[in-house]
Amino acid sequence: MAETPHQHGYMHRKDDYLTRLRRIEGQARGLQRMVEEEKYCIDILTQISAVTKALESVALGLLNEHLSHCVIDAASVGGAEAEVKLKEATDAIARLVRS
Amino acid sequence: MAETPHQHGYMHRKDDYLTRLRRIEGQARGLQRMVEEEKYCIDILTQISAVTKALESVALGLLNEHLSHCVIDAASVGGAEAEVKLKEATDAIARLVRS
Amino acid sequence: MAETPHQHGYMHRKDDYLTRLRRIEGQARGLQRMVEEEKYCIDILTQISAVTKALESVALGLLNEHLSHCVIDAASVGGAEAEVKLKEATDAIARLVRS
Amino acid sequence: MAETPHQHGYMHRKDDYLTRLRRIEGQARGLQRMVEEEKYCIDILTQISAVTKALESVALGLLNEHLSHCVIDAASVGGAEAEVKLKEATDAIARLVRS
C-alpha cells in the first residue's frame, strides 16, 4: 500500500468515516445474528442491500475527497504524478461501478 | 420480520454463511484501521470494493437458496402464497441490482 | 440459443417490451447525436445513466416473468428440468447484479 | 444543457465513441428482434447484460476524459469553476455507481 506524505483528502472528516465504518461493522455483526437466529432469507437480503448502500456512500465520499484534494493537488504540479493520480482515480471508479 | 415455520433454503449452509459474514465483519474493522492509520484513499477504496463483492456473493447465494427452496416449495402449493414468495424474491432481486 | 416450445413468460407483455426497447434504441441514437454535436461530457453521462436504468427495468421485468412462468412451470414438473431452469435464472441474476 | 466553449475531453476520441454507440444502437435493435422472434427469456437477459456493460465502458471512458481534461483544466484555473466541475464529476460518478 502506497503511503504518501501529503494530507489525504478525507482527513478533515476522519471521525465521520470512522463512525460510519463502525456502524457498518455493527451491521455485519447483525447479519450474523440474523443467520444464527435463522431469520427469513428475504429479511437478510434486505439488510445486505442496506449494508451495501452504506459502503457505497462511504466510497463515494472518499472518492470525492480524493479527487478534490489528492488529484487536484497533483494536477497543479502536473507531469507524471498527475497522470498517476488520475489513473488511480479512474481505476477506483471503475471498480466501484463494477462492484 | 416474517418468521415462517418452514426450513429456510440456507439452513444446510448456515455455517458457511456465518464464516463469510464473520470475514466481512473483520474486513469492516480493517477499513476502520486503514482510516485510523490514515492510509491512502485509493487503498481504502480498493478494500471497500472487495467487501462489497463479498456481500454481493453472500446475497446471490442466499437468493439462489431462497428461490430453489422457499419459492419452489410455495409454487408446488400454488395460490396466493406462491405469488407472495415470488413478489418478495423479485423485489429482493431489484434491490440487489440497484444497490 | 435454446428454443423451448412452451410459452415464454413475457409473451403477454410483448408489445410493452417492444415499445420500451424501441425507446432505448432511440436513446442510443440520441447519445450519438450528443457526441456528434459535441455536447458537454456530463450531459452525455447523465443520458447514459438513464439508458442503463431503462435497460435494467426491462431486465427486471423479463426476469420476474421468467421466474413466475418458466421456472415455476418447471418446478411443478420437478426433476432435472427444474434445476436447469433455476440455475439459468440465478446465473442471469448474477450477471444483472454484476453488470 | 451547459455548452462550454472549451474543447471537451472526449474530442480526440470522438469517432471511437460514435462507433461504440452505433454498435449499442444495433444491439438495442437486436433485442427488439429477439422479443419479436419470441426468443428464450434467459438469452434476452444475457444480451441486456452485454449492452449494459458496453454502455458502462463508454461512460467510464467519457468520465476519464472529463476528469483528465475538463476538471484538471478548471483546477489549474482554480476558484468556483473548479468546484463546479468537481461537483458535476462526483455527481456523475454517483449516478453511474447507482445505475
PDB file of N, CA, C and O in Angstrom, chain B residues 35-80:
ATOM      1  N   VAL B  35      -8.454   3.785   8.040  1.00  0.00           N
ATOM      2  CA  VAL B  35      -8.742   5.219   8.230  1.00  0.00           C
ATOM      3  C   VAL B  35      -7.994   5.728   9.464  1.00  0.00           C
ATOM      4  O   VAL B  35      -7.370   6.781   9.435  1.00  0.00           O
ATOM      5  N   GLU B  36      -7.995   4.923  10.545  1.00  0.00           N
ATOM      6  CA  GLU B  36      -7.259   5.321  11.767  1.00  0.00           C
ATOM      7  C   GLU B  36      -5.793   5.600  11.416  1.00  0.00           C
ATOM      8  O   GLU B  36      -5.230   6.605  11.844  1.00  0.00           O
ATOM      9  N   GLU B  37      -5.219   4.684  10.618  1.00  0.00           N
ATOM     10  CA  GLU B  37      -3.793   4.789  10.284  1.00  0.00           C
ATOM     11  C   GLU B  37      -3.563   5.721   9.087  1.00  0.00           C
ATOM     12  O   GLU B  37      -2.462   5.782   8.535  1.00  0.00           O
ATOM     13  N   GLU B  38      -4.652   6.373   8.671  1.00  0.00           N
ATOM     14  CA  GLU B  38      -4.556   7.390   7.601  1.00  0.00           C
ATOM     15  C   GLU B  38      -3.893   6.846   6.344  1.00  0.00           C
ATOM     16  O   GLU B  38      -3.020   7.462   5.743  1.00  0.00           O
ATOM     17  N   LYS B  39      -4.397   5.665   5.947  1.00  0.00           N
ATOM     18  CA  LYS B  39      -3.884   5.051   4.720  1.00  0.00           C
ATOM     19  C   LYS B  39      -4.354   5.842   3.489  1.00  0.00           C
ATOM     20  O   LYS B  39      -5.286   6.643   3.570  1.00  0.00           O
ATOM     21  N   TYR B  40      -3.775   5.555   2.369  1.00  0.00           N
ATOM     22  CA  TYR B  40      -4.059   6.251   1.114  1.00  0.00           C
ATOM     23  C   TYR B  40      -5.493   5.938   0.656  1.00  0.00           C
ATOM     24  O   TYR B  40      -5.926   4.773   0.676  1.00  0.00           O
ATOM     25  N   CYS B  41      -6.197   6.998   0.230  1.00  0.00           N
ATOM     26  CA  CYS B  41      -7.627   6.879  -0.139  1.00  0.00           C
ATOM     27  C   CYS B  41      -7.866   5.713  -1.102  1.00  0.00           C
ATOM     28  O   CYS B  41      -8.806   4.932  -0.915  1.00  0.00           O
ATOM     29  N   ILE B  42      -7.051   5.604  -2.132  1.00  0.00           N
ATOM     30  CA  ILE B  42      -7.261   4.583  -3.172  1.00  0.00           C
ATOM     31  C   ILE B  42      -7.202   3.174  -2.562  1.00  0.00           C
ATOM     32  O   ILE B  42      -8.015   2.301  -2.914  1.00  0.00           O
ATOM     33  N   ASP B  43      -6.299   2.969  -1.611  1.00  0.00           N
ATOM     34  CA  ASP B  43      -6.189   1.637  -0.991  1.00  0.00           C
ATOM     35  C   ASP B  43      -7.448   1.311  -0.185  1.00  0.00           C
ATOM     36  O   ASP B  43      -7.909   0.178  -0.155  1.00  0.00           O
ATOM     37  N   ILE B  44      -8.015   2.337   0.460  1.00  0.00           N
ATOM     38  CA  ILE B  44      -9.266   2.121   1.207  1.00  0.00           C
ATOM     39  C   ILE B  44     -10.397   1.817   0.226  1.00  0.00           C
ATOM     40  O   ILE B  44     -11.202   0.896   0.439  1.00  0.00           O
ATOM     41  N   LEU B  45     -10.438   2.542  -0.879  1.00  0.00           N
ATOM     42  CA  LEU B  45     -11.487   2.311  -1.895  1.00  0.00           C
ATOM     43  C   LEU B  45     -11.379   0.903  -2.474  1.00  0.00           C
ATOM     44  O   LEU B  45     -12.393   0.231  -2.684  1.00  0.00           O
ATOM     45  N   THR B  46     -10.166   0.443  -2.688  1.00  0.00           N
ATOM     46  CA  THR B  46      -9.971  -0.923  -3.205  1.00  0.00           C
ATOM     47  C   THR B  46     -10.534  -1.943  -2.224  1.00  0.00           C
ATOM     48  O   THR B  46     -11.226  -2.891  -2.609  1.00  0.00           O
ATOM     49  N   GLN B  47     -10.313  -1.698  -0.940  1.00  0.00           N
ATOM     50  CA  GLN B  47     -10.807  -2.621   0.092  1.00  0.00           C
ATOM     51  C   GLN B  47     -12.333  -2.563   0.189  1.00  0.00           C
ATOM     52  O   GLN B  47     -13.000  -3.595   0.352  1.00  0.00           O
ATOM     53  N   ILE B  48     -12.910  -1.377   0.024  1.00  0.00           N
ATOM     54  CA  ILE B  48     -14.377  -1.260   0.056  1.00  0.00           C
ATOM     55  C   ILE B  48     -14.992  -2.060  -1.092  1.00  0.00           C
ATOM     56  O   ILE B  48     -15.977  -2.787  -0.909  1.00  0.00           O
ATOM     57  N   SER B  49     -14.371  -1.997  -2.275  1.00  0.00           N
ATOM     58  CA  SER B  49     -14.897  -2.779  -3.405  1.00  0.00           C
ATOM     59  C   SER B  49     -14.836  -4.271  -3.099  1.00  0.00           C
ATOM     60  O   SER B  49     -15.756  -5.025  -3.447  1.00  0.00           O
ATOM     61  N   ALA B  50     -13.791  -4.702  -2.392  1.00  0.00           N
ATOM     62  CA  ALA B  50     -13.662  -6.128  -2.039  1.00  0.00           C
ATOM     63  C   ALA B  50     -14.778  -6.537  -1.076  1.00  0.00           C
ATOM     64  O   ALA B  50     -15.405  -7.592  -1.227  1.00  0.00           O
ATOM     65  N   VAL B  51     -15.075  -5.681  -0.089  1.00  0.00           N
ATOM     66  CA  VAL B  51     -16.130  -6.007   0.882  1.00  0.00           C
ATOM     67  C   VAL B  51     -17.494  -6.037   0.170  1.00  0.00           C
ATOM     68  O   VAL B  51     -18.312  -6.930   0.410  1.00  0.00           O
ATOM     69  N   THR B  52     -17.695  -5.089  -0.743  1.00  0.00           N
ATOM     70  CA  THR B  52     -18.959  -5.050  -1.498  1.00  0.00           C
ATOM     71  C   THR B  52     -19.132  -6.326  -2.314  1.00  0.00           C
ATOM     72  O   THR B  52     -20.212  -6.924  -2.340  1.00  0.00           O
ATOM     73  N   LYS B  53     -18.075  -6.774  -2.934  1.00  0.00           N
ATOM     74  CA  LYS B  53     -18.140  -8.027  -3.724  1.00  0.00           C
ATOM     75  C   LYS B  53     -18.464  -9.216  -2.808  1.00  0.00           C
ATOM     76  O   LYS B  53     -19.252 -10.098  -3.175  1.00  0.00           O
ATOM     77  N   ALA B  54     -17.858  -9.261  -1.631  1.00  0.00           N
ATOM     78  CA  ALA B  54     -18.096 -10.375  -0.703  1.00  0.00           C
ATOM     79  C   ALA B  54     -19.562 -10.385  -0.276  1.00  0.00           C
ATOM     80  O   ALA B  54     -20.210 -11.437  -0.244  1.00  0.00           O
ATOM     81  N   LEU B  55     -20.114  -9.201   0.008  1.00  0.00           N
ATOM     82  CA  LEU B  55     -21.533  -9.104   0.390  1.00  0.00           C
ATOM     83  C   LEU B  55     -22.418  -9.568  -0.770  1.00  0.00           C
ATOM     84  O   LEU B  55     -23.391 -10.292  -0.581  1.00  0.00           O
ATOM     85  N   GLU B  56     -22.068  -9.137  -1.969  1.00  0.00           N
ATOM     86  CA  GLU B  56     -22.836  -9.478  -3.171  1.00  0.00           C
ATOM     87  C   GLU B  56     -22.896 -10.997  -3.346  1.00  0.00           C
ATOM     88  O   GLU B  56     -23.939 -11.582  -3.635  1.00  0.00           O
ATOM     89  N   SER B  57     -21.767 -11.630  -3.107  1.00  0.00           N
ATOM     90  CA  SER B  57     -21.722 -13.082  -3.321  1.00  0.00           C
ATOM     91  C   SER B  57     -22.548 -13.810  -2.251  1.00  0.00           C
ATOM     92  O   SER B  57     -23.237 -14.790  -2.551  1.00  0.00           O
ATOM     93  N   VAL B  58     -22.548 -13.303  -1.009  1.00  0.00           N
ATOM     94  CA  VAL B  58     -23.413 -13.892   0.033  1.00  0.00           C
ATOM     95  C   VAL B  58     -24.877 -13.715  -0.386  1.00  0.00           C
ATOM     96  O   VAL B  58     -25.680 -14.644  -0.323  1.00  0.00           O
ATOM     97  N   ALA B  59     -25.197 -12.527  -0.869  1.00  0.00           N
ATOM     98  CA  ALA B  59     -26.585 -12.243  -1.266  1.00  0.00           C
ATOM     99  C   ALA B  59     -27.041 -13.157  -2.400  1.00  0.00           C
ATOM    100  O   ALA B  59     -28.142 -13.718  -2.352  1.00  0.00           O
ATOM    101  N   LEU B  60     -26.186 -13.349  -3.401  1.00  0.00           N
ATOM    102  CA  LEU B  60     -26.563 -14.205  -4.534  1.00  0.00           C
ATOM    103  C   LEU B  60     -26.750 -15.647  -4.074  1.00  0.00           C
ATOM    104  O   LEU B  60     -27.656 -16.348  -4.536  1.00  0.00           O
ATOM    105  N   GLY B  61     -25.933 -16.070  -3.110  1.00  0.00           N
ATOM    106  CA  GLY B  61     -26.080 -17.429  -2.556  1.00  0.00           C
ATOM    107  C   GLY B  61     -27.421 -17.586  -1.851  1.00  0.00           C
ATOM    108  O   GLY B  61     -28.167 -18.532  -2.098  1.00  0.00           O
ATOM    109  N   LEU B  62     -27.718 -16.620  -0.983  1.00  0.00           N
ATOM    110  CA  LEU B  62     -28.991 -16.668  -0.233  1.00  0.00           C
ATOM    111  C   LEU B  62     -30.181 -16.630  -1.197  1.00  0.00           C
ATOM    112  O   LEU B  62     -31.166 -17.342  -1.015  1.00  0.00           O
ATOM    113  N   LEU B  63     -30.065 -15.800  -2.216  1.00  0.00           N
ATOM    114  CA  LEU B  63     -31.167 -15.654  -3.183  1.00  0.00           C
ATOM    115  C   LEU B  63     -31.383 -16.969  -3.924  1.00  0.00           C
ATOM    116  O   LEU B  63     -32.514 -17.433  -4.086  1.00  0.00           O
ATOM    117  N   ASN B  64     -30.283 -17.588  -4.315  1.00  0.00           N
ATOM    118  CA  ASN B  64     -30.351 -18.863  -5.020  1.00  0.00           C
ATOM    119  C   ASN B  64     -31.070 -19.898  -4.163  1.00  0.00           C
ATOM    120  O   ASN B  64     -32.008 -20.577  -4.606  1.00  0.00           O
ATOM    121  N   GLU B  65     -30.695 -19.948  -2.887  1.00  0.00           N
ATOM    122  CA  GLU B  65     -31.332 -20.927  -1.998  1.00  0.00           C
ATOM    123  C   GLU B  65     -32.789 -20.570  -1.716  1.00  0.00           C
ATOM    124  O   GLU B  65     -33.649 -21.437  -1.600  1.00  0.00           O
ATOM    125  N   HIS B  66     -33.059 -19.280  -1.636  1.00  0.00           N
ATOM    126  CA  HIS B  66     -34.460 -18.868  -1.414  1.00  0.00           C
ATOM    127  C   HIS B  66     -35.334 -19.298  -2.595  1.00  0.00           C
ATOM    128  O   HIS B  66     -36.424 -19.841  -2.408  1.00  0.00           O
ATOM    129  N   LEU B  67     -34.809 -19.061  -3.806  1.00  0.00           N
ATOM    130  CA  LEU B  67     -35.583 -19.447  -4.996  1.00  0.00           C
ATOM    131  C   LEU B  67     -35.781 -20.959  -5.040  1.00  0.00           C
ATOM    132  O   LEU B  67     -36.906 -21.450  -5.235  1.00  0.00           O
ATOM    133  N   SER B  68     -34.677 -21.698  -4.812  1.00  0.00           N
ATOM    134  CA  SER B  68     -34.782 -23.151  -5.021  1.00  0.00           C
ATOM    135  C   SER B  68     -35.478 -23.873  -3.861  1.00  0.00           C
ATOM    136  O   SER B  68     -35.834 -25.035  -4.004  1.00  0.00           O
ATOM    137  N   HIS B  69     -35.715 -23.190  -2.757  1.00  0.00           N
ATOM    138  CA  HIS B  69     -36.443 -23.870  -1.664  1.00  0.00           C
ATOM    139  C   HIS B  69     -37.764 -23.152  -1.390  1.00  0.00           C
ATOM    140  O   HIS B  69     -38.829 -23.623  -1.754  1.00  0.00           O
ATOM    141  N   CYS B  70     -37.663 -21.950  -0.819  1.00  0.00           N
ATOM    142  CA  CYS B  70     -38.871 -21.266  -0.354  1.00  0.00           C
ATOM    143  C   CYS B  70     -39.847 -21.029  -1.518  1.00  0.00           C
ATOM    144  O   CYS B  70     -41.043 -21.327  -1.419  1.00  0.00           O
ATOM    145  N   VAL B  71     -39.300 -20.492  -2.646  1.00  0.00           N
ATOM    146  CA  VAL B  71     -40.201 -20.120  -3.753  1.00  0.00           C
ATOM    147  C   VAL B  71     -40.745 -21.375  -4.439  1.00  0.00           C
ATOM    148  O   VAL B  71     -41.943 -21.505  -4.678  1.00  0.00           O
ATOM    149  N   ILE B  72     -39.857 -22.336  -4.672  1.00  0.00           N
ATOM    150  CA  ILE B  72     -40.289 -23.566  -5.353  1.00  0.00           C
ATOM    151  C   ILE B  72     -41.295 -24.338  -4.478  1.00  0.00           C
ATOM    152  O   ILE B  72     -42.323 -24.820  -4.950  1.00  0.00           O
ATOM    153  N   ASP B  73     -41.016 -24.385  -3.160  1.00  0.00           N
ATOM    154  CA  ASP B  73     -41.966 -25.076  -2.258  1.00  0.00           C
ATOM    155  C   ASP B  73     -43.333 -24.408  -2.353  1.00  0.00           C
ATOM    156  O   ASP B  73     -44.358 -25.064  -2.502  1.00  0.00           O
ATOM    157  N   ALA B  74     -43.331 -23.085  -2.292  1.00  0.00           N
ATOM    158  CA  ALA B  74     -44.611 -22.356  -2.339  1.00  0.00           C
ATOM    159  C   ALA B  74     -45.297 -22.580  -3.689  1.00  0.00           C
ATOM    160  O   ALA B  74     -46.520 -22.707  -3.760  1.00  0.00           O
ATOM    161  N   ALA B  75     -44.489 -22.673  -4.738  1.00  0.00           N
ATOM    162  CA  ALA B  75     -45.066 -22.862  -6.092  1.00  0.00           C
ATOM    163  C   ALA B  75     -45.761 -24.217  -6.173  1.00  0.00           C
ATOM    164  O   ALA B  75     -46.805 -24.355  -6.822  1.00  0.00           O
ATOM    165  N   SER B  76     -45.179 -25.204  -5.482  1.00  0.00           N
ATOM    166  CA  SER B  76     -45.805 -26.543  -5.561  1.00  0.00           C
ATOM    167  C   SER B  76     -47.166 -26.523  -4.852  1.00  0.00           C
ATOM    168  O   SER B  76     -48.067 -27.286  -5.188  1.00  0.00           O
ATOM    169  N   VAL B  77     -47.307 -25.616  -3.853  1.00  0.00           N
ATOM    170  CA  VAL B  77     -48.606 -25.472  -3.178  1.00  0.00           C
ATOM    171  C   VAL B  77     -49.523 -24.599  -4.051  1.00  0.00           C
ATOM    172  O   VAL B  77     -50.713 -24.826  -4.170  1.00  0.00           O
ATOM    173  N   GLY B  78     -48.923 -23.576  -4.677  1.00  0.00           N
ATOM    174  CA  GLY B  78     -49.681 -22.698  -5.578  1.00  0.00           C
ATOM    175  C   GLY B  78     -50.456 -21.641  -4.815  1.00  0.00           C
ATOM    176  O   GLY B  78     -50.268 -21.447  -3.622  1.00  0.00           O
ATOM    177  N   GLY B  79     -51.307 -20.900  -5.550  1.00  0.00           N
ATOM    178  CA  GLY B  79     -52.174 -19.899  -4.937  1.00  0.00           C
ATOM    179  C   GLY B  79     -51.432 -18.661  -4.463  1.00  0.00           C
ATOM    180  O   GLY B  79     -50.306 -18.382  -4.896  1.00  0.00           O
ATOM    181  N   ALA B  80     -52.064 -17.935  -3.510  1.00  0.00           N
ATOM    182  CA  ALA B  80     -51.562 -16.622  -3.073  1.00  0.00           C
ATOM    183  C   ALA B  80     -50.168 -16.729  -2.485  1.00  0.00           C
ATOM    184  O   ALA B  80     -49.303 -15.874  -2.748  1.00  0.00           O
TER     185      ALA B  80
END
